[in-house]
Amino acid sequence: MANNNPDVIITMTVGVPKLLADDLAKRWPERVKDYVVLTDTLGDNDDVPGDTSTFDTKTISKATIAWKAQSLDGNTSIQISAINPFVFSDPTKEFFSSNPKETSDGSAMWIATAAEVDTDAVFTFEYSIYFYVNNDSETIYKLDPKLQIRRKV
């Protein structure tokens, strides 16, 4: 799975000083969204401005999806530690044909392939991004955006 030309790149930009100053964000993941902006190369936005839990990337069946993280100030390192799909009891609701994993090329990007969709239905899928700041892997933050896939035409 090459990441040279992903179909969509999702960028997570973190306002680090404010996030680190909010001690409650460490205990209440829903506060993390106040300090993160998600964008993608398709121009998708938060459905509710400023609420990353309403951010959903709209992509197509079998699309290659990449994630990267950066700080708003450009000086602080942000590391994605995991991207986990919400677990479904129904295996027909699997969203990725290859699960998200960190690339080995040193780009600090994560990449996955969306599952094949062979109906006209649009599938909305929730997942979690786990990340940490400045190599402090003891303090993990969590964000819960969404993806949508539709049949490739």
C-alpha positions as YAML, in Angstrom:
chain: A
units: angstrom
residues:
- id: 1
  name: MET
  ca: [0.00, 0.00, 0.00]
- id: 2
  name: ALA
  ca: [1.95, 3.03, -1.21]
- id: 3
  name: ASN
  ca: [1.25, 6.43, 0.22]
- id: 4
  name: ASN
  ca: [2.70, 8.36, -2.73]
- id: 5
  name: ASN
  ca: [-0.75, 9.33, -4.00]
- id: 6
  name: PRO
  ca: [-3.48, 8.79, -1.42]
- id: 7
  name: ASP
  ca: [-7.00, 9.64, -2.59]
- id: 8
  name: VAL
  ca: [-7.50, 11.82, 0.48]
- id: 9
  name: ILE
  ca: [-5.22, 13.17, 3.21]
- id: 10
  name: ILE
  ca: [-6.77, 14.10, 6.54]
- id: 11
  name: THR
  ca: [-4.71, 16.63, 8.51]
- id: 12
  name: MET
  ca: [-5.12, 17.07, 12.24]
- id: 13
  name: THR
  ca: [-3.86, 20.48, 13.44]
- id: 14
  name: VAL
  ca: [-3.50, 20.81, 17.21]
- id: 15
  name: GLY
  ca: [-3.44, 24.05, 19.21]
- id: 16
  name: VAL
  ca: [-0.84, 22.74, 21.62]
- id: 17
  name: PRO
  ca: [-0.42, 25.45, 24.27]
- id: 18
  name: LYS
  ca: [-4.16, 25.60, 24.99]
- id: 19
  name: LEU
  ca: [-4.51, 21.80, 24.93]
- id: 20
  name: LEU
  ca: [-1.64, 21.32, 27.38]
- id: 21
  name: ALA
  ca: [-3.00, 24.06, 29.66]
- id: 22
  name: ASP
  ca: [-6.38, 22.30, 29.93]
- id: 23
  name: ASP
  ca: [-5.90, 19.63, 32.60]
- id: 24
  name: LEU
  ca: [-9.49, 18.47, 32.05]
- id: 25
  name: ALA
  ca: [-8.72, 17.48, 28.44]
- id: 26
  name: LYS
  ca: [-6.58, 14.64, 29.79]
- id: 27
  name: ARG
  ca: [-9.53, 13.18, 31.69]
- id: 28
  name: TRP
  ca: [-12.41, 14.12, 29.38]
- id: 29
  name: PRO
  ca: [-11.67, 13.28, 25.75]
- id: 30
  name: GLU
  ca: [-14.67, 15.28, 24.53]
- id: 31
  name: ARG
  ca: [-12.73, 18.46, 25.44]
- id: 32
  name: VAL
  ca: [-9.88, 17.61, 23.05]
- id: 33
  name: LYS
  ca: [-12.02, 18.63, 20.08]
- id: 34
  name: ASP
  ca: [-11.86, 22.24, 21.31]
- id: 35
  name: TYR
  ca: [-8.15, 22.35, 20.43]
- id: 36
  name: VAL
  ca: [-8.04, 20.43, 17.16]
- id: 37
  name: VAL
  ca: [-8.96, 21.36, 13.60]
- id: 38
  name: LEU
  ca: [-9.45, 18.62, 11.01]
- id: 39
  name: THR
  ca: [-9.15, 19.30, 7.29]
- id: 40
  name: ASP
  ca: [-8.82, 17.09, 4.26]
- id: 41
  name: THR
  ca: [-7.74, 17.42, 0.67]
- id: 42
  name: LEU
  ca: [-11.36, 17.04, -0.48]
- id: 43
  name: GLY
  ca: [-12.52, 20.24, 1.25]
- id: 44
  name: ASP
  ca: [-14.74, 18.54, 3.85]
- id: 45
  name: ASN
  ca: [-15.62, 20.55, 6.98]
- id: 46
  name: ASP
  ca: [-17.10, 20.07, 10.44]
- id: 47
  name: ASP
  ca: [-20.89, 19.77, 10.12]
- id: 48
  name: VAL
  ca: [-21.02, 21.92, 13.28]
- id: 49
  name: PRO
  ca: [-18.24, 24.53, 12.98]
- id: 50
  name: GLY
  ca: [-15.54, 23.97, 15.61]
- id: 51
  name: ASP
  ca: [-16.80, 20.51, 16.60]
- id: 52
  name: THR
  ca: [-14.41, 17.88, 15.20]
- id: 53
  name: SER
  ca: [-16.73, 15.08, 16.30]
- id: 54
  name: THR
  ca: [-18.97, 16.23, 13.41]
- id: 55
  name: PHE
  ca: [-16.12, 16.18, 10.88]
- id: 56
  name: ASP
  ca: [-16.61, 13.55, 8.23]
- id: 57
  name: THR
  ca: [-14.50, 12.88, 5.18]
- id: 58
  name: LYS
  ca: [-16.57, 11.82, 2.21]
- id: 59
  name: THR
  ca: [-14.59, 9.40, 0.07]
- id: 60
  name: ILE
  ca: [-15.17, 6.53, -2.34]
- id: 61
  name: SER
  ca: [-14.99, 2.75, -2.24]
- id: 62
  name: LYS
  ca: [-11.43, 1.36, -2.12]
- id: 63
  name: ALA
  ca: [-9.94, 4.84, -1.57]
- id: 64
  name: THR
  ca: [-6.51, 5.18, -0.01]
- id: 65
  name: ILE
  ca: [-6.83, 7.39, 3.06]
- id: 66
  name: ALA
  ca: [-3.87, 9.03, 4.82]
- id: 67
  name: TRP
  ca: [-3.69, 10.90, 8.13]
- id: 68
  name: LYS
  ca: [-1.06, 13.30, 9.37]
- id: 69
  name: ALA
  ca: [-0.73, 15.53, 12.42]
- id: 70
  name: GLN
  ca: [0.81, 18.93, 12.96]
- id: 71
  name: SER
  ca: [0.83, 21.66, 15.56]
- id: 72
  name: LEU
  ca: [-0.77, 25.03, 14.95]
- id: 73
  name: ASP
  ca: [2.49, 26.78, 15.91]
- id: 74
  name: GLY
  ca: [4.54, 24.55, 13.60]
- id: 75
  name: ASN
  ca: [7.17, 24.01, 16.30]
- id: 76
  name: THR
  ca: [5.66, 21.27, 18.47]
- id: 77
  name: SER
  ca: [5.69, 17.63, 17.44]
- id: 78
  name: ILE
  ca: [2.41, 15.73, 17.34]
- id: 79
  name: GLN
  ca: [2.56, 11.95, 17.04]
- id: 80
  name: ILE
  ca: [-0.39, 9.78, 16.07]
- id: 81
  name: SER
  ca: [-0.17, 6.63, 18.18]
- id: 82
  name: ALA
  ca: [-3.20, 4.75, 16.81]
- id: 83
  name: ILE
  ca: [-6.21, 5.04, 14.54]
- id: 84
  name: ASN
  ca: [-8.86, 2.58, 15.62]
- id: 85
  name: PRO
  ca: [-12.19, 1.87, 13.98]
- id: 86
  name: PHE
  ca: [-15.13, 1.49, 16.31]
- id: 87
  name: VAL
  ca: [-15.77, -2.23, 16.63]
- id: 88
  name: PHE
  ca: [-18.94, -3.59, 15.07]
- id: 89
  name: SER
  ca: [-20.54, -6.89, 15.95]
- id: 90
  name: ASP
  ca: [-21.71, -7.22, 12.34]
- id: 91
  name: PRO
  ca: [-18.69, -8.07, 10.13]
- id: 92
  name: THR
  ca: [-20.48, -6.69, 7.04]
- id: 93
  name: LYS
  ca: [-19.92, -3.23, 8.50]
- id: 94
  name: GLU
  ca: [-16.13, -3.35, 8.24]
- id: 95
  name: PHE
  ca: [-14.94, -0.03, 6.91]
- id: 96
  name: PHE
  ca: [-11.31, -0.66, 6.05]
- id: 97
  name: SER
  ca: [-10.04, -3.38, 3.74]
- id: 98
  name: SER
  ca: [-6.60, -2.66, 5.19]
- id: 99
  name: ASN
  ca: [-6.56, -1.17, 8.68]
- id: 100
  name: PRO
  ca: [-4.77, 2.10, 9.44]
- id: 101
  name: LYS
  ca: [-1.07, 1.71, 10.11]
- id: 102
  name: GLU
  ca: [1.91, 4.00, 10.35]
- id: 103
  name: THR
  ca: [3.98, 4.24, 7.21]
- id: 104
  name: SER
  ca: [7.57, 3.05, 7.36]
- id: 105
  name: ASP
  ca: [8.96, 5.80, 5.14]
- id: 106
  name: GLY
  ca: [9.55, 8.30, 7.97]
- id: 107
  name: SER
  ca: [6.70, 10.60, 6.89]
- id: 108
  name: ALA
  ca: [4.81, 10.09, 10.20]
- id: 109
  name: MET
  ca: [1.66, 9.47, 8.15]
- id: 110
  name: TRP
  ca: [-0.86, 6.73, 8.77]
- id: 111
  name: ILE
  ca: [-2.56, 5.06, 5.83]
- id: 112
  name: ALA
  ca: [-5.49, 2.71, 5.19]
- id: 113
  name: THR
  ca: [-7.72, 1.53, 2.36]
- id: 114
  name: ALA
  ca: [-11.48, 1.92, 2.52]
- id: 115
  name: ALA
  ca: [-13.54, -1.21, 2.03]
- id: 116
  name: GLU
  ca: [-15.38, -1.92, -1.19]
- id: 117
  name: VAL
  ca: [-18.93, -0.59, -1.32]
- id: 118
  name: ASP
  ca: [-21.11, -2.20, -3.97]
- id: 119
  name: THR
  ca: [-24.46, -0.59, -3.22]
- id: 120
  name: ASP
  ca: [-25.75, 2.93, -3.64]
- id: 121
  name: ALA
  ca: [-25.91, 3.34, 0.13]
- id: 122
  name: VAL
  ca: [-23.52, 5.76, 1.85]
- id: 123
  name: PHE
  ca: [-21.75, 4.22, 4.83]
- id: 124
  name: THR
  ca: [-20.82, 6.50, 7.72]
- id: 125
  name: PHE
  ca: [-18.08, 5.14, 9.91]
- id: 126
  name: GLU
  ca: [-16.79, 6.36, 13.24]
- id: 127
  name: TYR
  ca: [-13.22, 5.90, 14.37]
- id: 128
  name: SER
  ca: [-10.78, 7.27, 16.93]
- id: 129
  name: ILE
  ca: [-7.45, 9.00, 16.47]
- id: 130
  name: TYR
  ca: [-5.09, 8.71, 19.44]
- id: 131
  name: PHE
  ca: [-2.16, 11.12, 19.64]
- id: 132
  name: TYR
  ca: [0.42, 12.60, 21.96]
- id: 133
  name: VAL
  ca: [2.49, 15.78, 22.08]
- id: 134
  name: ASN
  ca: [6.28, 16.28, 22.22]
- id: 135
  name: ASN
  ca: [7.09, 12.58, 22.61]
- id: 136
  name: ASP
  ca: [5.09, 12.39, 25.87]
- id: 137
  name: SER
  ca: [3.54, 8.99, 25.18]
- id: 138
  name: GLU
  ca: [2.30, 8.81, 28.78]
- id: 139
  name: THR
  ca: [-0.40, 11.40, 27.98]
- id: 140
  name: ILE
  ca: [-2.60, 10.20, 25.13]
- id: 141
  name: TYR
  ca: [-5.40, 12.33, 23.68]
- id: 142
  name: LYS
  ca: [-8.36, 10.95, 21.71]
- id: 143
  name: LEU
  ca: [-10.47, 12.40, 18.91]
- id: 144
  name: ASP
  ca: [-13.56, 10.79, 17.28]
- id: 145
  name: PRO
  ca: [-14.19, 11.97, 13.69]
- id: 146
  name: LYS
  ca: [-16.11, 10.14, 10.93]
- id: 147
  name: LEU
  ca: [-15.60, 8.86, 7.40]
- id: 148
  name: GLN
  ca: [-18.18, 8.24, 4.71]
- id: 149
  name: ILE
  ca: [-17.72, 5.98, 1.72]
- id: 150
  name: ARG
  ca: [-19.87, 5.55, -1.32]
- id: 151
  name: ARG
  ca: [-19.67, 3.29, -4.33]
- id: 152
  name: LYS
  ca: [-16.99, 4.19, -6.83]
- id: 153
  name: VAL
  ca: [-18.57, 5.05, -10.17]
...
